[in-house]
CSV table of C-alpha atoms in Angstrom, one decimal:
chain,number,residue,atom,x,y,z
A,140,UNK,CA,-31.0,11.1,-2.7
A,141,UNK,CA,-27.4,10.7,-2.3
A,142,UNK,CA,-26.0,8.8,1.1
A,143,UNK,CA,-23.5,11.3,3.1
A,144,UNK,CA,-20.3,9.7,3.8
A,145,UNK,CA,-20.0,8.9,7.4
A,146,UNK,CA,-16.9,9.8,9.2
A,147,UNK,CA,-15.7,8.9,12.5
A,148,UNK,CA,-13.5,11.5,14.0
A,149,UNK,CA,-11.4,10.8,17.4
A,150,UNK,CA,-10.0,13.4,19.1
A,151,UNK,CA,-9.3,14.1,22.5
A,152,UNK,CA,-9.5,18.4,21.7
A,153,UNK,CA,-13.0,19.0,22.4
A,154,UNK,CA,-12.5,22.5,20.4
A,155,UNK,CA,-10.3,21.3,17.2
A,156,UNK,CA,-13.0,18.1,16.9
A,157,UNK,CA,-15.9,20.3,17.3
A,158,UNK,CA,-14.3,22.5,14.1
A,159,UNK,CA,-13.4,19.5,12.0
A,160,UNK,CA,-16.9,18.3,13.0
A,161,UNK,CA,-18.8,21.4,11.8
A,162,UNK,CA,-16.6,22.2,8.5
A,163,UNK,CA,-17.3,18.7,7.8
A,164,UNK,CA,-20.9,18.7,7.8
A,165,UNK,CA,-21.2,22.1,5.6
A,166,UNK,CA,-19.3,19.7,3.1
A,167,UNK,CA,-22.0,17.2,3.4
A,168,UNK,CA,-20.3,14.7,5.6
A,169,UNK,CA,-21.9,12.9,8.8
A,170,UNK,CA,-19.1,13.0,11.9
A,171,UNK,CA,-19.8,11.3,14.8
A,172,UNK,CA,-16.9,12.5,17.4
A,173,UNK,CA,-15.4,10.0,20.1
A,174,UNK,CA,-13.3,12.2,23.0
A,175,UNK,CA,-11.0,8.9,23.5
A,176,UNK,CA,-9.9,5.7,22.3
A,177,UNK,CA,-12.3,3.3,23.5
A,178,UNK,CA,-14.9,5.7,22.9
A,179,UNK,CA,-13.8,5.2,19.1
A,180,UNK,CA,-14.2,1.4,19.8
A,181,UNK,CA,-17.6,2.0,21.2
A,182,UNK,CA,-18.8,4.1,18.0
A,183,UNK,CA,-16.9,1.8,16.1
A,184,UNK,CA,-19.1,-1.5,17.1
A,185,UNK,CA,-22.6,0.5,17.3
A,186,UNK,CA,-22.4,1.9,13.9
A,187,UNK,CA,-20.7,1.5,10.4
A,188,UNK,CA,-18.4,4.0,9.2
A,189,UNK,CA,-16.6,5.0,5.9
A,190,UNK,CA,-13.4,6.5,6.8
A,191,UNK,CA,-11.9,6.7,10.5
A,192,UNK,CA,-9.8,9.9,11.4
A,193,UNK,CA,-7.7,9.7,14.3
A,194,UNK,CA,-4.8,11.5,17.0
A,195,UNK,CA,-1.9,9.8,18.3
A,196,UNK,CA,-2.0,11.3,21.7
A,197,UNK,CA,-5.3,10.0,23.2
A,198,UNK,CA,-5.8,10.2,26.8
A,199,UNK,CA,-6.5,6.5,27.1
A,200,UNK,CA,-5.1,3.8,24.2
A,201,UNK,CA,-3.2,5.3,21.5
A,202,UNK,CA,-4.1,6.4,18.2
A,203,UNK,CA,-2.0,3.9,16.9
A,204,UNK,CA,-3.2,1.2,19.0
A,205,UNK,CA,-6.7,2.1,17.8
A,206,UNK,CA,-5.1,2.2,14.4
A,207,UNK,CA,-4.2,-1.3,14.4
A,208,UNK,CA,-7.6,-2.4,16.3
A,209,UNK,CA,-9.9,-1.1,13.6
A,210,UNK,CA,-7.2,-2.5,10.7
A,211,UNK,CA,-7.7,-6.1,12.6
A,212,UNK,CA,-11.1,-5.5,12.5
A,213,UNK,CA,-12.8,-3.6,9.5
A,214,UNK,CA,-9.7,-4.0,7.1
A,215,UNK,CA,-11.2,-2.2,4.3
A,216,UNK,CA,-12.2,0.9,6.8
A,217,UNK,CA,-9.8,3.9,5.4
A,218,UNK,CA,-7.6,5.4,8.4
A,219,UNK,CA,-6.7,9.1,8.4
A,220,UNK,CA,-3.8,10.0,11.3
A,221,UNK,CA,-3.9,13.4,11.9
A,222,UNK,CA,-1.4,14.7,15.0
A,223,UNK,CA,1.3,16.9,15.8
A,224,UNK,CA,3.8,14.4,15.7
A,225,UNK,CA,6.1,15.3,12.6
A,226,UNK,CA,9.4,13.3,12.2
A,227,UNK,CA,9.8,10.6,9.7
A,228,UNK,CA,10.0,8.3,12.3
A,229,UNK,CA,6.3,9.0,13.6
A,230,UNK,CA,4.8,8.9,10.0
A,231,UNK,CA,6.5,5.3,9.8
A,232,UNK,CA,5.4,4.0,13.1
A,233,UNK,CA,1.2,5.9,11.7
A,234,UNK,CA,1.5,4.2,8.5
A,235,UNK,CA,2.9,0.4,10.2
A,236,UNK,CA,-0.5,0.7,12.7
A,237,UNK,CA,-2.7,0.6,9.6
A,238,UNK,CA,-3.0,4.3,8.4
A,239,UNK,CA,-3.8,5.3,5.0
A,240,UNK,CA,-2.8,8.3,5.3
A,241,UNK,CA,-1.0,10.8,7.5
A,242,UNK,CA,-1.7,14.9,8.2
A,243,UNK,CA,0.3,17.0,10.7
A,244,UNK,CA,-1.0,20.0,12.4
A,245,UNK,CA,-1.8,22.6,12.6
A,246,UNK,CA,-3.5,21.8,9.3
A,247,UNK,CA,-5.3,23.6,5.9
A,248,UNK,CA,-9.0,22.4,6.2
A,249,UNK,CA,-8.9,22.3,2.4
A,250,UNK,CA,-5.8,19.9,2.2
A,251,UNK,CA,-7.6,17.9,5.1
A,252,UNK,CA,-11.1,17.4,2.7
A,253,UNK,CA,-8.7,16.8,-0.5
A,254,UNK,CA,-7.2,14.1,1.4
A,255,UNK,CA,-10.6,12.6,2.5
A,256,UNK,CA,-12.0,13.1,-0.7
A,257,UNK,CA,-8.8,10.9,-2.2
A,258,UNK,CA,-9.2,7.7,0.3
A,259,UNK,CA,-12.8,7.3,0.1
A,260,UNK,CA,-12.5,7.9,-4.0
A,261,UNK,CA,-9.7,4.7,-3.6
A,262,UNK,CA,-11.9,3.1,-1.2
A,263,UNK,CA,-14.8,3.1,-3.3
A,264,UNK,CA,-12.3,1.8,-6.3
A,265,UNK,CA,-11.4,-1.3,-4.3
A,266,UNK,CA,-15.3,-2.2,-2.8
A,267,UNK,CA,-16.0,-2.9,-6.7
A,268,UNK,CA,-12.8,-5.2,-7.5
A,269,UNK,CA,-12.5,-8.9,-7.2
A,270,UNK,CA,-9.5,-9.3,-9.1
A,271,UNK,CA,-6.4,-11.3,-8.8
A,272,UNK,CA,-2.7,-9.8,-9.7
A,273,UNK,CA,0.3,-11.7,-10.6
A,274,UNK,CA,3.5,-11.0,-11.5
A,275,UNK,CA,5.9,-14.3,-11.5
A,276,UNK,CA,4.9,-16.5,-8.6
A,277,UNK,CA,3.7,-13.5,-6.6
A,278,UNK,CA,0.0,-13.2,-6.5
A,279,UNK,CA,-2.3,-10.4,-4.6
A,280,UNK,CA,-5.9,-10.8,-4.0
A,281,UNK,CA,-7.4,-7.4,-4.5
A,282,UNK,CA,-10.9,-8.5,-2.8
A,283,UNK,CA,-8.9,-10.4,0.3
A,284,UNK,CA,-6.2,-7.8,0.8
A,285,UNK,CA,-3.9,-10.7,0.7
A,286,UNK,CA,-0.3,-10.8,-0.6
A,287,UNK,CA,1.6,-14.1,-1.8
A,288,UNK,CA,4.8,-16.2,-3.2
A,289,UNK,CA,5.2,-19.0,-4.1
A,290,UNK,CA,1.8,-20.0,-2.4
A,291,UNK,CA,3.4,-18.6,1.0
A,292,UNK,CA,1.2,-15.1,2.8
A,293,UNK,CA,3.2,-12.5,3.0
A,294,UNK,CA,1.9,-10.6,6.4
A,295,UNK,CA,2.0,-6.9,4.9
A,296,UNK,CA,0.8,-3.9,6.7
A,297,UNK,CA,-1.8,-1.4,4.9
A,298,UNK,CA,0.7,1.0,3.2
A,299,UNK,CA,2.9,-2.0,2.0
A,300,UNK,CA,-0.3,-3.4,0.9
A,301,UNK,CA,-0.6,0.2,-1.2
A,302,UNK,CA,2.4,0.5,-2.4
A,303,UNK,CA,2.9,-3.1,-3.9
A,304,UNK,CA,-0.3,-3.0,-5.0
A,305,UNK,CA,0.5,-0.2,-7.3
A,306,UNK,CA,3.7,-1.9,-8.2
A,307,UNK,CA,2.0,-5.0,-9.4
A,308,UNK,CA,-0.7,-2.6,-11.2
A,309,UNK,CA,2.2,-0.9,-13.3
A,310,UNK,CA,3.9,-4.0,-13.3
A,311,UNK,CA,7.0,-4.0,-15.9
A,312,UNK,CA,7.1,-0.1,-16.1
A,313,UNK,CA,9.5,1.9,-14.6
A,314,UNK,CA,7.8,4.6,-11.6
A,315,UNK,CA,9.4,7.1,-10.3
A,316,UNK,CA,9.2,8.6,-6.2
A,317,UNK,CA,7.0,11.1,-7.4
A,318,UNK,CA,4.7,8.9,-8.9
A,319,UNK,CA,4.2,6.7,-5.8
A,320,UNK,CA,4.4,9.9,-3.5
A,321,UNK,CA,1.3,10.8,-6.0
A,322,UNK,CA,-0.4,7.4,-6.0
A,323,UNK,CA,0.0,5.6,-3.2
A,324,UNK,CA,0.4,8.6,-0.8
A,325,UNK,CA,-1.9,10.7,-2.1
A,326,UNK,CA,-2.1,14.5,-1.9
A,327,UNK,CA,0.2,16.5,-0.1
A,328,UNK,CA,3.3,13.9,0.6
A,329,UNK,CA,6.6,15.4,1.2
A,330,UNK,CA,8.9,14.4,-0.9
A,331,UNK,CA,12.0,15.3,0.9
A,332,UNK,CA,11.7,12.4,3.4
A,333,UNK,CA,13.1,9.1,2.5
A,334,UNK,CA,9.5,7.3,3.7
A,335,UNK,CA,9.0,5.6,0.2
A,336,UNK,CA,12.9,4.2,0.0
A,337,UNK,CA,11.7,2.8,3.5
A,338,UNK,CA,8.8,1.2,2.3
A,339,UNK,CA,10.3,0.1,-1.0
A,340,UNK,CA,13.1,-1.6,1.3
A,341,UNK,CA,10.2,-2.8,3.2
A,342,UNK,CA,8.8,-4.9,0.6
A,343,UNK,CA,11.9,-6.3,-0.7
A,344,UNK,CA,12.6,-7.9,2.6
A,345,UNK,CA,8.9,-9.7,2.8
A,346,UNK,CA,8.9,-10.3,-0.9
A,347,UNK,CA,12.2,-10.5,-2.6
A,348,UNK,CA,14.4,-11.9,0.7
A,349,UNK,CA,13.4,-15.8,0.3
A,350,UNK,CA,13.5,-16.1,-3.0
A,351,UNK,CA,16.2,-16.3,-5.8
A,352,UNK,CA,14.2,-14.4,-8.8
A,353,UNK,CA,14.3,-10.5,-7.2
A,354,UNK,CA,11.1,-8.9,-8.4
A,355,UNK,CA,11.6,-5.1,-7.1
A,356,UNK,CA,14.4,-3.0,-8.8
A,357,UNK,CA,15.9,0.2,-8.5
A,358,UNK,CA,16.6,2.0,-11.6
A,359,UNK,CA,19.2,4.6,-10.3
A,360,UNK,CA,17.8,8.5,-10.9
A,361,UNK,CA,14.9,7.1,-12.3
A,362,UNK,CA,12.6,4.8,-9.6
A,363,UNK,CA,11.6,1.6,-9.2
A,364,UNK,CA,10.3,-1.4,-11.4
A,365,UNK,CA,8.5,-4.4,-10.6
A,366,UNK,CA,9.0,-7.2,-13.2
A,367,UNK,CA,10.4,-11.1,-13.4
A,368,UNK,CA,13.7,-10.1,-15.0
């Protein structure tokens, strides 16, 4: 008999969590609902959980400070921000609290289980992996979560952690915006924004900054390559 995923789902809308909830459980997920933030923390210590979906506007902490509790806390616990707040500039400030991923409403139920069906898949791809990758003197422990040069840790937050991870995976071949949008992003990224030129510059800064080999390089109308030279 298989185990149903279990899914912790905190939002403050008794009616849109009690929806999720239900179309949830006819897809053969458990939900557990938490009203507010430290309810979520509550849930959080009494039970174990493999994906957390949260709001921004909670009526006690933040999403995003609940974000970055549970990423302190159960780093390998997939995050799933799902809130009306649209701009580029709130996806960034999702995605620097710890989120995996990020869905605005009002929302397609379908799109929101394609999207949970994608981080537990990646989730599940990571529990088995022990492995080390290197690419020059830059090194990142797939089992730790832990990023490093030249023997220095490079503090990185859970989408720069993504995204050079996938770098280092394609190491030496050239990827294009669509490809990480696809990869790293998962389903349903919008390409128009200039999130993934953020987070590329992101990475240069804690990577490349300190150190005269550059490792990250923009092919112009083509994407980006990660290679010694």
């Amino acid at each position: 008999m298989n185990v149903k995923p279990r899914l912790l789902l905190v939002e403050d809308e008794l009616k849109v969590a009690t929806f999720i909830k239900k179309g949830l459980e006819t897809q053969s997920y458990e939900a557990e609902i938490a009203l507010t933030g430290q309810a979520g923390k509550l849930l959080l210590a009494q039970q174990s959980f493999d994906l957390a979906i949260l709001d921004v506007n909670l009526p006690d902490i933040s999403g995003l400070e609940l974000a970055q509790y549970i990423r302190s806390r159960h780093k390998q616990l997939p995050i799933l921000m799902l809130t009306a707040m649209d701009t580029t500039a709130d996806k960034l400030l999702g995605f620097e609290a710890g989120a995996d991923d990020y869905l605005v409403k009002p929302f397609d139920f379908l799109e929101l289980l394609a999207r949970i069906k994608a981080l537990l898949r990646r989730s599940e791809n990571n529990t088995d992996s022990d492995r080390m990758l290197r690419v020059a003197d830059l090194e990142l422990d797939l089992h730790e979560r832990v990023a490093r040069r030249m023997g220095k840790t490079i503090d990185l937050t859970a989408r720069e952690y993504t995204l050079l991870e996938y770098l280092m995976k394609n190491a030496g071949r050239v990827v294009s915006r669509v490809d990480i949008a696809e990869q790293v992003w998962e389903v349903g990224f919008d390409t128009g924004t200039n999130v993934i030129d953020v987070y590329i510059s992101y990475l240069r800064a804690k990577i490349d900054k300190d150190s005269p080999v550059k490792l990250i390089h923009t092919l112009v109308g083509m994407g980006y390559v990660l290679k010694e030279k």
